[in-house]
XYZ file of C-alpha atoms in Angstrom:
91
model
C -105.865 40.358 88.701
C -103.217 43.383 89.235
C -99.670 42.804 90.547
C -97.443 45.582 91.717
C -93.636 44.921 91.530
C -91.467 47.345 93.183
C -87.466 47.589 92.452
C -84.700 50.312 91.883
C -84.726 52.188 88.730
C -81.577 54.055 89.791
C -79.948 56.586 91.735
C -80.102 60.754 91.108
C -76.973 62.398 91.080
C -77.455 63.401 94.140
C -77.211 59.754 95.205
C -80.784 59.410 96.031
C -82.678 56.234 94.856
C -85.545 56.362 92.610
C -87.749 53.337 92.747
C -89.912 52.115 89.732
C -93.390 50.459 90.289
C -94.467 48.608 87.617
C -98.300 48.051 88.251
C -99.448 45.061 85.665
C -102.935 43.563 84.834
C -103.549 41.203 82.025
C -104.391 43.827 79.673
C -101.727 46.441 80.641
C -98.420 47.378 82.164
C -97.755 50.783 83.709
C -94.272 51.727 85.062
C -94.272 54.625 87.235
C -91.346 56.025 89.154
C -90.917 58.028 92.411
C -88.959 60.600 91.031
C -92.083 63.297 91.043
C -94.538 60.670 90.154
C -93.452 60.637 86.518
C -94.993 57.892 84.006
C -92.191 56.022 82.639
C -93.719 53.934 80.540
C -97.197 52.523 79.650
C -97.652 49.562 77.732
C -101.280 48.459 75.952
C -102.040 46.030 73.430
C -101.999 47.370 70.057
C -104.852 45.951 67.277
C -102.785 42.716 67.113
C -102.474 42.135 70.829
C -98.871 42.805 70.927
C -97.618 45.002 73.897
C -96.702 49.051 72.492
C -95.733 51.345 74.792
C -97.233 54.695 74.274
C -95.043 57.196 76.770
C -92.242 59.269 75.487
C -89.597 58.337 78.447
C -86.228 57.425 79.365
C -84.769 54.405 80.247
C -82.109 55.688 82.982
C -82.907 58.399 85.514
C -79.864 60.238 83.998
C -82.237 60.657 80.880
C -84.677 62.613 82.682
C -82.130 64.652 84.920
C -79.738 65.591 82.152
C -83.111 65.979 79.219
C -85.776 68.872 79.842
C -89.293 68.262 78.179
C -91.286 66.948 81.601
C -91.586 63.033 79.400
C -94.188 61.433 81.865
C -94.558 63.940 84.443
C -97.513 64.140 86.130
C -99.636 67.947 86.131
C -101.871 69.794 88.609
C -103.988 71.911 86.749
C -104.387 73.360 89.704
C -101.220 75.068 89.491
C -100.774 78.405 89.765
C -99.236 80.214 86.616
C -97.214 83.530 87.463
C -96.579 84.272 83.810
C -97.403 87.941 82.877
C -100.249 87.061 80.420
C -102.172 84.287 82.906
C -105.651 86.252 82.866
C -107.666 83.013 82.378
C -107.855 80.120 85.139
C -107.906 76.675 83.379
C -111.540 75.757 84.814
């Protein structure tokens, strides 16, 4: 059985609103936010059954506006890379 709760995690700067869905099943609990699709936390039973989470993220969406470092955010590897040494594609 999955439930999906959806409720304000906060507002940007800006004054936009960022909403976090926290997606839960009886063996995990992922919390992802609408601010760029980033993974703010995901939380899995460790070898005792007790509930770790195992994402490096913030607990206010001032935290990831005011820290660089990407924590949770999601990646195309599809992306183009314009750096002066990209000679290899990724696939």
């Amino acid at each position: 059985m999955m439930n999906i709760e959806r409720k304000l995690f906060g507002k940007t700067a800006r004054g936009e609103a960022v909403t976090l869905f926290e997606i839960r099943t009886p063996e995990l609990t992922a919390r992802i936010l609408d601010y760029g699709a980033t993974v703010q936390a995901l939380l899995v039973p460790d070898k005792n059954g007790k509930p770790v989470d195992v994402v490096l993220g913030h607990d206010t969406i001032e935290g990831y506006e005011t820290h660089d470092g990407y924590l949770g955010a999601c990646v195309d590897l599809d992306a183009p890379d314009f750096s002066p040494d990209a000679s290899i594609p990724f696939r």
